[in-house]
Structures are given as C-alpha cells and as structure tokens.
CSV table of C-alpha atoms in Angstrom, one decimal:
chain,number,residue,atom,x,y,z
K,35,MET,CA,20.7,-11.0,35.4
K,36,PHE,CA,18.2,-8.3,36.3
K,37,PHE,CA,15.7,-8.8,39.0
K,38,LYS,CA,12.7,-6.8,39.8
K,39,LYS,CA,12.2,-6.4,43.3
K,40,PRO,CA,8.7,-8.4,44.5
K,41,THR,CA,5.8,-5.7,45.5
K,42,SER,CA,4.6,-8.8,47.9
K,43,LYS,CA,6.3,-10.2,51.2
K,44,THR,CA,5.5,-13.8,49.8
K,45,PRO,CA,7.8,-15.2,48.2
K,46,LYS,CA,7.6,-15.0,44.2
K,47,ILE,CA,9.4,-16.4,40.6
K,48,LEU,CA,11.0,-13.8,38.4
K,49,LEU,CA,11.5,-15.4,35.4
K,50,HIS,CA,11.9,-13.8,31.9
K,51,SER,CA,11.5,-15.3,28.4
K,52,SER,CA,13.8,-14.6,25.5
K,53,GLN,CA,12.6,-14.0,22.2
K,54,ASN,CA,14.8,-15.3,19.2
K,55,PRO,CA,18.1,-16.0,21.2
K,56,ILE,CA,21.3,-15.4,19.4
K,57,PHE,CA,24.8,-16.8,20.3
K,58,SER,CA,27.7,-15.5,18.5
K,59,LEU,CA,31.2,-16.6,19.0
K,60,ILE,CA,33.5,-13.5,19.9
K,61,ASN,CA,36.6,-13.7,18.1
K,62,HIS,CA,39.1,-14.6,20.9
K,63,LYS,CA,42.6,-15.3,21.3
K,64,ALA,CA,43.8,-18.6,22.4
K,65,LYS,CA,43.5,-17.6,26.4
K,66,ASN,CA,39.5,-17.2,26.0
K,67,PRO,CA,37.7,-20.4,26.6
K,68,LEU,CA,35.3,-21.5,23.9
K,69,TYR,CA,32.4,-20.7,25.7
K,70,THR,CA,32.7,-16.9,25.7
K,71,CYS,CA,29.7,-15.7,23.9
K,72,THR,CA,26.9,-13.0,23.9
K,73,GLN,CA,23.4,-13.2,23.7
K,74,THR,CA,20.9,-10.6,22.4
K,75,LYS,CA,17.6,-11.4,24.3
K,76,ASN,CA,14.4,-9.1,25.2
K,77,TYR,CA,13.1,-9.5,28.7
K,78,VAL,CA,9.6,-9.8,29.7
K,79,ASP,CA,8.9,-10.2,33.8
K,80,VAL,CA,6.7,-12.6,34.6
K,81,TYR,CA,5.7,-13.3,38.3
K,82,MET,CA,4.5,-16.4,39.6
K,83,LYS,CA,3.5,-17.3,43.2
K,84,TRP,CA,5.2,-19.6,45.7
K,85,LYS,CA,3.9,-23.0,45.8
K,86,LYS,CA,4.2,-25.2,49.2
K,87,ASP,CA,5.2,-28.9,48.2
K,88,GLN,CA,4.1,-30.8,51.4
K,89,TYR,CA,6.9,-33.8,51.1
K,90,LEU,CA,9.9,-31.4,51.2
K,91,ASP,CA,8.7,-29.1,54.3
K,92,THR,CA,8.4,-32.7,55.8
K,93,ILE,CA,11.8,-34.3,55.5
K,94,GLU,CA,13.3,-34.7,59.3
K,95,HIS,CA,16.6,-34.4,58.6
K,96,ILE,CA,16.2,-31.3,56.6
K,97,HIS,CA,14.2,-29.5,59.2
K,98,LYS,CA,15.4,-31.0,62.1
K,99,SER,CA,19.1,-29.4,61.1
K,100,ILE,CA,18.8,-26.4,63.4
K,101,GLN,CA,17.6,-27.9,66.6
K,102,LEU,CA,20.5,-31.0,65.7
K,103,LYS,CA,23.5,-28.4,65.6
K,104,PRO,CA,23.4,-26.7,68.9
K,105,VAL,CA,23.0,-30.6,70.3
K,106,ILE,CA,26.0,-32.2,68.5
K,107,SER,CA,28.4,-29.3,69.2
K,108,LEU,CA,27.3,-29.8,73.1
K,109,LYS,CA,28.0,-33.3,73.0
K,110,ASN,CA,31.6,-32.8,71.6
K,111,VAL,CA,31.8,-30.4,74.5
K,112,ILE,CA,31.0,-33.5,76.9
K,113,ALA,CA,32.4,-36.1,75.0
K,114,GLN,CA,35.8,-34.1,74.9
K,115,ASN,CA,35.9,-33.8,78.4
K,116,PRO,CA,38.4,-36.6,80.5
K,117,ASN,CA,35.4,-37.1,82.9
K,118,GLY,CA,32.9,-37.4,80.4
K,119,CYS,CA,30.7,-35.0,82.0
K,120,ILE,CA,30.8,-31.4,82.9
K,121,PRO,CA,29.1,-28.6,85.3
K,122,ILE,CA,26.2,-26.4,84.0
K,123,SER,CA,29.0,-23.7,84.8
K,124,ASP,CA,31.0,-24.9,81.8
K,125,VAL,CA,28.3,-24.0,79.0
K,126,SER,CA,25.8,-21.7,80.9
K,127,LYS,CA,27.6,-18.4,79.4
K,128,LYS,CA,28.4,-19.6,75.8
K,129,GLY,CA,24.9,-19.8,74.6
K,130,LEU,CA,25.3,-17.4,71.6
K,131,HIS,CA,28.5,-19.8,70.8
K,132,PHE,CA,26.1,-22.4,70.6
K,133,ASP,CA,23.5,-20.7,68.7
K,134,VAL,CA,21.1,-22.0,71.7
K,135,LYS,CA,18.5,-19.1,72.2
K,136,ILE,CA,17.3,-20.2,75.5
K,137,LYS,CA,19.3,-21.2,78.7
K,138,VAL,CA,21.3,-24.2,78.0
K,139,ALA,CA,20.6,-25.9,81.3
K,140,ARG,CA,17.0,-26.0,79.8
K,141,PHE,CA,17.9,-26.6,76.3
K,142,LEU,CA,19.8,-30.0,77.6
K,143,ARG,CA,16.9,-30.8,79.6
K,144,GLN,CA,14.9,-31.1,76.5
K,145,TYR,CA,17.1,-34.3,75.7
K,146,PRO,CA,17.3,-36.6,78.1
K,147,SER,CA,17.7,-39.2,75.8
K,148,ILE,CA,20.9,-37.8,74.6
K,149,PHE,CA,21.8,-35.5,78.0
K,150,GLU,CA,21.6,-37.2,81.9
K,151,GLU,CA,21.4,-34.9,84.6
K,152,PHE,CA,22.7,-35.4,87.8
K,153,THR,CA,23.9,-33.3,91.1
K,154,GLY,CA,27.5,-32.5,91.1
K,155,PRO,CA,29.7,-33.4,94.0
K,156,GLN,CA,30.2,-29.7,95.3
K,157,TYR,CA,27.5,-26.4,95.8
K,158,ASN,CA,24.6,-28.5,94.4
K,159,LEU,CA,25.1,-27.6,91.0
K,160,PRO,CA,23.5,-29.6,87.9
K,161,TRP,CA,26.0,-31.6,86.1
K,162,PHE,CA,25.4,-33.1,83.0
K,163,ARG,CA,26.9,-36.5,81.0
K,164,LEU,CA,25.7,-38.3,78.1
K,165,THR,CA,23.3,-41.0,77.7
K,166,GLN,CA,24.7,-44.5,77.0
K,167,GLU,CA,22.9,-44.8,73.7
K,168,ALA,CA,24.3,-41.1,72.9
K,169,VAL,CA,27.9,-42.5,73.8
K,170,GLU,CA,27.7,-45.7,71.5
K,171,ILE,CA,26.6,-43.2,68.8
K,172,ASP,CA,29.3,-40.7,69.2
K,173,ARG,CA,32.0,-43.7,68.8
K,174,GLU,CA,30.2,-44.4,65.7
K,175,GLU,CA,30.5,-41.2,64.6
K,176,ARG,CA,34.0,-41.3,65.4
K,177,ARG,CA,34.7,-44.4,63.4
K,178,LEU,CA,32.9,-43.4,60.5
K,179,TYR,CA,35.3,-39.5,60.4
K,180,GLU,CA,38.2,-42.2,60.3
K,181,ASP,CA,36.6,-44.6,57.7
K,182,CYS,CA,35.4,-41.5,55.1
K,183,LYS,CA,38.5,-39.1,55.3
K,184,GLU,CA,39.4,-39.4,52.1
K,185,ASP,CA,35.3,-38.9,50.9
K,186,LEU,CA,35.4,-36.0,53.2
K,187,ARG,CA,38.4,-34.6,52.1
K,188,GLU,CA,37.3,-34.8,48.4
K,189,ARG,CA,34.3,-32.5,49.0
K,190,LEU,CA,36.1,-30.0,51.0
K,191,LYS,CA,39.1,-30.3,47.9
K,192,LYS,CA,35.9,-29.7,45.6
K,193,PHE,CA,34.1,-26.8,47.4
K,194,ILE,CA,37.6,-25.2,47.6
K,195,LEU,CA,38.1,-25.4,43.7
K,196,MET,CA,35.3,-23.9,42.8
K,197,SER,CA,36.1,-20.6,43.9
K,198,LYS,CA,38.1,-18.1,41.8
K,199,GLN,CA,41.1,-18.8,43.0
K,200,LYS,CA,41.0,-22.1,44.5
K,201,VAL,CA,41.4,-20.3,48.0
K,202,LEU,CA,39.2,-19.5,50.7
K,203,PRO,CA,39.5,-18.0,53.9
K,204,LEU,CA,39.5,-20.5,56.8
K,205,LYS,CA,36.4,-18.4,58.6
K,206,VAL,CA,34.1,-19.3,55.4
K,207,ILE,CA,35.5,-22.9,55.4
K,208,GLN,CA,34.8,-23.0,59.4
K,209,GLY,CA,31.2,-22.1,58.6
K,210,MET,CA,30.7,-24.8,56.0
K,211,LEU,CA,31.8,-27.6,58.3
K,212,TRP,CA,28.5,-28.6,59.2
K,213,TYR,CA,26.9,-28.4,55.9
K,214,LEU,CA,29.9,-30.5,54.2
K,215,GLY,CA,29.9,-33.2,57.4
K,216,LEU,CA,33.2,-32.3,58.5
K,217,PRO,CA,33.7,-32.2,62.5
K,218,GLU,CA,33.9,-28.9,64.6
K,219,ASP,CA,37.4,-29.3,65.0
K,220,PHE,CA,38.5,-30.3,61.4
K,221,LEU,CA,40.8,-26.8,61.0
K,222,GLU,CA,42.5,-27.2,64.8
K,223,CYS,CA,44.7,-30.6,63.2
K,224,LEU,CA,45.3,-29.4,59.7
K,225,ASP,CA,48.2,-31.8,59.5
K,226,MET,CA,46.8,-34.6,60.5
K,227,ASN,CA,43.2,-34.0,58.4
K,228,LEU,CA,44.6,-32.9,55.0
K,229,ASP,CA,47.0,-34.3,52.6
K,230,GLY,CA,49.4,-32.3,50.2
K,231,SER,CA,47.2,-30.4,47.5
K,232,PHE,CA,46.2,-27.8,50.5
K,233,ARG,CA,48.2,-25.4,51.7
K,234,VAL,CA,47.2,-22.8,53.9
K,235,VAL,CA,47.9,-18.8,52.3
K,236,GLU,CA,47.9,-15.5,53.5
K,237,MET,CA,45.2,-13.7,52.1
K,238,GLU,CA,44.1,-9.8,52.1
K,239,GLU,CA,42.7,-8.1,54.6
K,240,GLY,CA,45.5,-10.8,56.8
K,241,LEU,CA,42.9,-13.6,56.1
K,242,LYS,CA,44.7,-17.2,56.7
K,243,GLY,CA,42.8,-19.2,53.9
K,244,LEU,CA,43.3,-22.7,52.7
K,245,ALA,CA,44.1,-23.4,48.7
K,246,VAL,CA,43.9,-26.2,47.0
K,247,GLU,CA,46.6,-27.3,44.2
K,248,SER,CA,45.6,-29.4,41.8
K,249,ASN,CA,46.1,-30.1,37.6
K,250,GLU,CA,43.3,-32.8,37.3
K,251,ARG,CA,39.9,-31.8,35.6
K,252,VAL,CA,37.0,-32.5,38.0
K,253,LEU,CA,33.8,-33.3,36.7
K,254,SER,CA,30.4,-31.8,38.1
K,255,VAL,CA,27.6,-34.4,39.4
K,256,LEU,CA,25.5,-32.9,36.2
K,257,GLN,CA,28.6,-34.0,34.1
K,258,ARG,CA,28.9,-37.3,35.3
K,259,ASN,CA,25.2,-38.4,35.1
K,260,ALA,CA,25.2,-36.8,31.6
K,261,MET,CA,27.9,-38.7,30.4
K,262,LYS,CA,26.8,-42.0,31.8
K,263,LYS,CA,23.1,-41.4,30.1
K,264,GLY,CA,25.0,-40.9,26.9
K,265,VAL,CA,24.0,-37.2,26.3
K,266,TYR,CA,26.9,-35.5,26.8
K,267,SER,CA,30.6,-35.9,25.2
K,268,ASN,CA,32.6,-33.7,27.5
K,269,GLU,CA,33.1,-31.2,24.3
K,270,PRO,CA,33.0,-27.4,24.2
K,271,MET,CA,30.1,-25.3,23.9
K,272,GLU,CA,28.1,-28.5,24.5
K,273,ALA,CA,24.6,-28.0,26.6
K,274,ILE,CA,23.6,-29.8,29.3
K,275,GLU,CA,19.8,-29.6,30.0
K,276,PHE,CA,19.0,-29.6,34.0
K,277,PRO,CA,16.9,-32.3,36.1
K,278,LEU,CA,13.9,-30.9,36.2
K,279,PHE,CA,11.0,-31.8,39.3
K,280,PRO,CA,7.7,-29.7,38.8
K,281,SER,CA,6.1,-29.7,42.4
K,282,LYS,CA,2.4,-30.7,42.3
K,283,GLY,CA,0.3,-27.7,41.3
K,284,VAL,CA,3.2,-26.1,39.9
K,285,ARG,CA,2.5,-24.9,36.0
K,286,LEU,CA,4.0,-22.6,34.4
K,287,ARG,CA,2.9,-20.0,31.9
K,288,ARG,CA,3.7,-20.5,28.1
K,289,LYS,CA,6.1,-17.6,27.6
K,290,ILE,CA,7.9,-19.0,30.6
K,291,GLU,CA,8.0,-22.8,29.3
K,292,VAL,CA,9.5,-21.1,25.8
K,293,TRP,CA,12.3,-19.2,28.0
K,294,LEU,CA,12.9,-22.8,29.9
K,295,ARG,CA,13.3,-24.6,27.0
K,296,GLU,CA,15.9,-22.1,25.6
K,297,PHE,CA,17.5,-22.2,28.7
K,298,GLN,CA,17.9,-25.8,28.8
K,299,LYS,CA,20.1,-25.4,25.3
K,300,VAL,CA,22.3,-23.1,26.5
K,301,PRO,CA,25.8,-24.4,27.1
K,302,TYR,CA,26.6,-25.6,30.6
K,303,VAL,CA,30.1,-23.9,32.0
K,304,SER,CA,31.1,-26.8,34.9
K,305,PRO,CA,31.7,-24.3,38.5
K,306,TYR,CA,34.9,-25.6,38.2
K,307,GLU,CA,35.9,-23.9,35.0
K,308,ASP,CA,37.0,-20.6,34.2
K,309,TYR,CA,34.2,-18.2,34.3
K,310,SER,CA,35.4,-14.8,34.1
K,311,HIS,CA,35.1,-14.2,30.8
K,312,LEU,CA,31.3,-14.7,30.6
K,313,ASP,CA,29.0,-11.7,30.4
K,314,PRO,CA,27.3,-11.4,33.8
K,315,ASN,CA,23.6,-10.2,32.0
K,316,SER,CA,23.5,-13.2,29.3
K,317,ASP,CA,21.6,-16.8,29.8
K,318,ILE,CA,25.2,-18.9,30.0
K,319,ALA,CA,26.6,-17.0,33.0
K,320,GLU,CA,23.0,-17.4,34.6
K,321,LYS,CA,22.9,-21.2,34.0
K,322,ARG,CA,26.8,-21.3,35.4
K,323,VAL,CA,25.1,-19.9,38.3
K,324,VAL,CA,22.7,-22.3,38.8
K,325,GLY,CA,25.2,-25.0,37.9
K,326,PHE,CA,26.9,-23.8,41.3
K,327,LEU,CA,24.4,-24.0,43.1
K,328,HIS,CA,23.5,-27.4,42.0
K,329,GLU,CA,26.7,-28.7,42.5
K,330,LEU,CA,27.2,-27.1,46.0
K,331,LEU,CA,24.4,-28.8,47.8
K,332,CYS,CA,25.2,-32.1,45.8
K,333,LEU,CA,28.0,-31.8,48.5
K,334,PHE,CA,26.2,-31.2,51.4
K,335,VAL,CA,25.0,-33.8,53.5
K,336,GLU,CA,21.4,-33.0,53.6
K,337,HIS,CA,21.6,-31.7,50.2
K,338,SER,CA,20.2,-28.2,51.9
K,339,ALA,CA,21.0,-25.2,53.6
K,340,GLU,CA,19.8,-22.3,54.9
K,341,ARG,CA,19.5,-19.5,52.1
K,342,ARG,CA,20.6,-16.7,54.2
K,343,ARG,CA,24.1,-19.0,55.3
K,344,LEU,CA,24.9,-19.0,51.3
K,345,LEU,CA,25.3,-15.0,51.2
K,346,CYS,CA,28.7,-15.2,52.2
K,347,LEU,CA,30.2,-17.4,49.6
K,348,LYS,CA,29.2,-14.2,47.0
K,349,LYS,CA,32.7,-12.4,47.3
K,350,TYR,CA,34.7,-15.7,46.6
K,351,PHE,CA,32.7,-17.8,44.1
K,352,GLY,CA,31.9,-14.8,41.8
K,353,LEU,CA,28.0,-15.1,42.3
K,354,PRO,CA,25.3,-11.8,41.5
K,355,GLN,CA,24.5,-9.6,44.4
K,356,LYS,CA,21.3,-11.3,44.1
K,357,VAL,CA,22.1,-14.7,43.6
K,358,HIS,CA,19.2,-16.0,46.0
K,359,LYS,CA,16.9,-14.9,43.3
K,360,ALA,CA,18.2,-18.0,41.6
K,361,PHE,CA,16.2,-20.4,43.7
K,362,GLU,CA,12.9,-18.5,42.9
K,363,ARG,CA,13.8,-18.6,39.2
K,364,HIS,CA,13.9,-22.3,38.9
K,365,PRO,CA,11.3,-23.7,41.0
K,366,TYR,CA,12.0,-27.0,39.1
K,367,MET,CA,15.3,-27.3,40.6
K,368,PHE,CA,15.1,-25.9,43.9
K,369,TYR,CA,12.5,-25.5,46.3
K,370,LEU,CA,12.4,-23.0,49.4
K,371,SER,CA,11.1,-24.3,52.7
K,372,LEU,CA,10.0,-21.6,55.1
K,373,ARG,CA,9.7,-23.8,57.9
K,374,ASN,CA,11.6,-23.0,61.6
K,375,LYS,CA,10.8,-19.4,60.8
K,376,THR,CA,14.1,-19.4,58.2
K,377,CYS,CA,14.4,-20.1,54.4
K,378,THR,CA,16.2,-23.4,53.6
K,379,ALA,CA,16.8,-24.2,49.8
K,380,ILE,CA,16.4,-27.8,48.7
K,381,LEU,CA,17.8,-29.6,45.8
K,382,LYS,CA,14.9,-31.6,44.4
K,383,GLU,CA,16.7,-33.9,42.3
K,384,ALA,CA,18.7,-35.7,45.4
K,385,TYR,CA,14.8,-36.2,47.0
K,386,CYS,CA,13.2,-36.9,43.5
K,387,ASP,CA,15.8,-39.1,41.9
K,388,LYS,CA,17.9,-40.6,44.9
K,389,MET,CA,20.2,-42.6,42.4
K,390,ALA,CA,21.4,-39.7,40.8
K,391,ILE,CA,23.6,-38.4,43.9
K,392,GLU,CA,25.8,-39.8,45.9
K,393,ARG,CA,24.4,-40.4,49.6
K,394,HIS,CA,26.9,-38.5,52.2
K,395,PRO,CA,28.0,-40.7,54.8
K,396,MET,CA,27.5,-38.5,57.3
K,397,LEU,CA,23.6,-38.5,56.8
K,398,ARG,CA,23.1,-42.0,58.5
K,399,ILE,CA,24.9,-40.8,61.8
K,400,ARG,CA,22.6,-37.3,61.8
K,401,ASN,CA,19.3,-39.8,61.3
K,402,LYS,CA,20.8,-41.3,64.4
K,403,TYR,CA,20.8,-38.6,66.6
K,404,ILE,CA,17.5,-37.1,65.4
K,405,ASN,CA,15.9,-40.6,66.3
K,406,LEU,CA,17.2,-40.2,70.4
K,407,MET,CA,15.6,-36.2,69.8
K,408,LYS,CA,12.4,-37.8,69.2
K,409,GLU,CA,12.9,-40.5,71.7
K,410,SER,CA,13.3,-37.3,74.2
K,411,GLN,CA,9.5,-36.2,73.5
K,412,VAL,CA,8.1,-39.0,74.3
K,413,ILE,CA,10.3,-39.1,77.5
K,414,LEU,CA,9.0,-35.7,78.4
K,415,LYS,CA,5.6,-36.5,77.7
K,416,SER,CA,5.4,-39.3,79.6
K,417,ARG,CA,6.8,-37.9,82.3
K,418,ARG,CA,4.1,-34.9,82.3
K,419,VAL,CA,1.4,-37.6,82.1
K,420,ASN,CA,2.9,-40.0,85.0
K,421,ASN,CA,3.9,-37.1,87.5
K,422,PRO,CA,1.6,-34.1,86.9
K,423,TYR,CA,2.1,-32.9,90.4
K,424,VAL,CA,5.7,-33.9,91.4
K,425,GLU,CA,8.2,-31.5,91.5
K,426,ARG,CA,11.5,-31.8,90.5
K,427,PRO,CA,14.3,-31.2,93.0
K,428,LYS,CA,15.5,-28.0,93.1
K,429,LEU,CA,18.7,-26.8,92.3
K,430,ASP,CA,20.0,-23.9,92.2
K,431,LEU,CA,19.3,-23.2,88.9
K,432,ASP,CA,20.0,-19.7,88.6
K,433,LEU,CA,23.4,-19.8,86.8
K,434,ASP,CA,25.0,-16.4,87.4
K,435,CYS,CA,23.9,-16.9,91.1
K,436,ALA,CA,25.4,-20.3,91.5
K,437,ASP,CA,29.0,-19.3,89.6
K,438,GLU,CA,29.5,-16.3,92.2
K,439,GLN,CA,28.4,-18.7,95.1
K,440,GLU,CA,31.0,-21.3,93.8
K,441,CYS,CA,33.6,-18.7,94.1
K,442,VAL,CA,32.1,-17.1,97.6
K,443,GLU,CA,32.6,-20.9,98.8
K,444,ILE,CA,35.9,-21.6,97.2
K,445,GLY,CA,37.1,-18.5,98.9
K,446,ARG,CA,36.4,-19.4,102.0
K,447,LEU,CA,38.3,-22.2,101.7
C-alpha cells in the first residue's frame, strides 16, 4: 500500500483507483493458502477533506472514556483498601500512573458524587472514600466480572489469536485491558482468570507473553453476519462486502466510487487466518488490514479506541507502517473524532446498525459511572451558586509539605 503525506494539517483521506484490476492465482504448493494472489493496478492519488459527524462526536461513553479511566483506577485503589478509605498521601505522587495531569486531590474533588472527602484522624490531612452510589456500582461491577468471565475471556482469546504467532507480550495485553473491558488486575491472577487454552511463554528480548492454543476455526463478526444474511458460504477466495455508512454530506468522487466497488469484490481474508503469503502492496492485503481493524474494534467496549494507542500493535499483528492511514482511506467504515485533543477511531457499524455487533457487557457499568460524573457537575455548580463567598475549610493541600510534616510528627513520637 502506498501513501502520500498530506500537505495540510487538516485530516485528509487518501484513496486510489484501480483501472482494470486483474487477479491471477499463482501456482502454489500445498502449504500456500488459496488466497495467495497478485494484482496489477495503476495508482491515482485522490484527496478528500475530513468531514465532521455531529452524531459520532457526541456519543458520551466514547468521549468520556478518557476521563472515566483514571476515575475507575482511583476508585479501585479506594475500594481495595481494607478500610474503604485512603489518605491523599497514598496517591498524591502517582498522577502519572493514573494518567491524571493535575493534582490528584483536585482531580478527586471534581467528582463529589463518586469520591467523598473528609478530614483524616491525624495531621489534618484530606482523606477520601467512595460515596454510597459509587460503592453500589462497584459491587455490581465485580458481580458482572464473575457472571461474564467466560465472555471476557473469549474476547481476550480472539485478540491473541489475531496475532502473527498467536502470542502477545503481557505488557501489550496490559495496555489493552481497558478497551477489552477486563479489570486492571486481570494479569496478576492468571491461574484464576484463564482456562487451559492459555499459557505463559518466554518471548524475545526477555519478555513474558500469553499464548493461546486452539484448533477451532474462529469466524469474524463480518463472516458471521454475512452467513446470517446468506451472502457468504465460507468458501476459499470468497468476497465479503464491508458494511458502509456514509456520513451526512460526505460524497465520494466518481473515480473513488469505482475503486470502492472493485475493492468490495476483493476476496476477504479473516484476521484469524494466515496472511504471510499476501503481497503487502495488493488490495487483498489492504482488505485484510481493514478487516482486522473492524474485528478489533468489535471486541472493544466502546467499539472505538485512541488511534495512537493502536500503534504498538503493528509489530505483533503484521500491520503496515502507516496502518493509521487505513482509517482515513475508508471513511464509510471508520470515523476519526478529534475531540479531547486526541484522535479517536470509531467503528461506524456499531452505532449505525446496532443489531450487527454484540453489545459489550461492561458498557452498561461504564455508563452508570458516567452518570455519576455528570451528577458531580451538577453538585459543583450548585455549590458555586448557593455559596459563592463561602470558602472551603483550609486543609493542608500542599501535599509535599504535608508528607514532610507527617514524617516530622512521627519522628517526634
């Protein structure tokens, strides 16, 4: 696949048209898959401006996810404490760990419907505990992890099976736990959370990895939906057309429409199948990459992800160097949202055809936390309106000084 670097800072979509695409099967040995093929084509570079989609830009559980992740991480720290509360000194120096860009105490005070602040028993330090509403949702969340353990385990298994060697480093899996809907401590108790099809292995560079042993053939979401519609019989070299959902006001030029029609006729290679014999510069290889991204986002809770977070997957999933361009080349399948000062890739099918993709069980719980976050905004606004001149009790909020003072007092004792 060839890409040109856009000359403008505005996100643009680079597409090419193919004149007289010719597919020919190569004489292959038995070890080569049937979809090994070549394609002759002439490239035409076409640029189209990015178009804003108001609906996809206003989906709360997608765009609140960045704020919700550190909230749940801090919630877990408090919930796992035997006393159900912590002094601010326990987390004040861990802002980077929780991806909190402001002081942790200030961050906690932004959500009074989740975190309740009180004065500690010693040294006049602020302490935090969960509100009753947050405690109830936390209990529901833990019950859901137990009830849906098999579903969550299956999503992790599919994620690993899409990799080149059916094995992924633990650090890569740890970075994807949030998107897969798994708890943060999932990898700390592998014996309890995994079944016999998983095994821990040693990888290159001294990394530990998680491998999956399975002889069962896994069908992608696209394959299952196509079989339900009766347009796919699971035969070699069979094409599956991607579901397309154009945004309002987005129109493709005629040359791009011609290319897209031909692209839909290209054989579909499942992300769970071997792709080592594909020509990386062919349309069939590009369709395999697009199919992989489609299946990956189907596994995620919000069916979306920050685009930069997916870059670490290139090495282990056989993706091209400029895989991020695939989102821009296929605007009828993916939408790139620029909210929250980041680029979020969204799978359109999940929100334009809600019956096509199974709803992730963790989404309901996250929506409940988001409702508490919205309630916090109402509480803070009410405080400002009703008490515009009342100052909060002055606690020792200089956490560095507070820690030093605490050490001095303990030394005196």
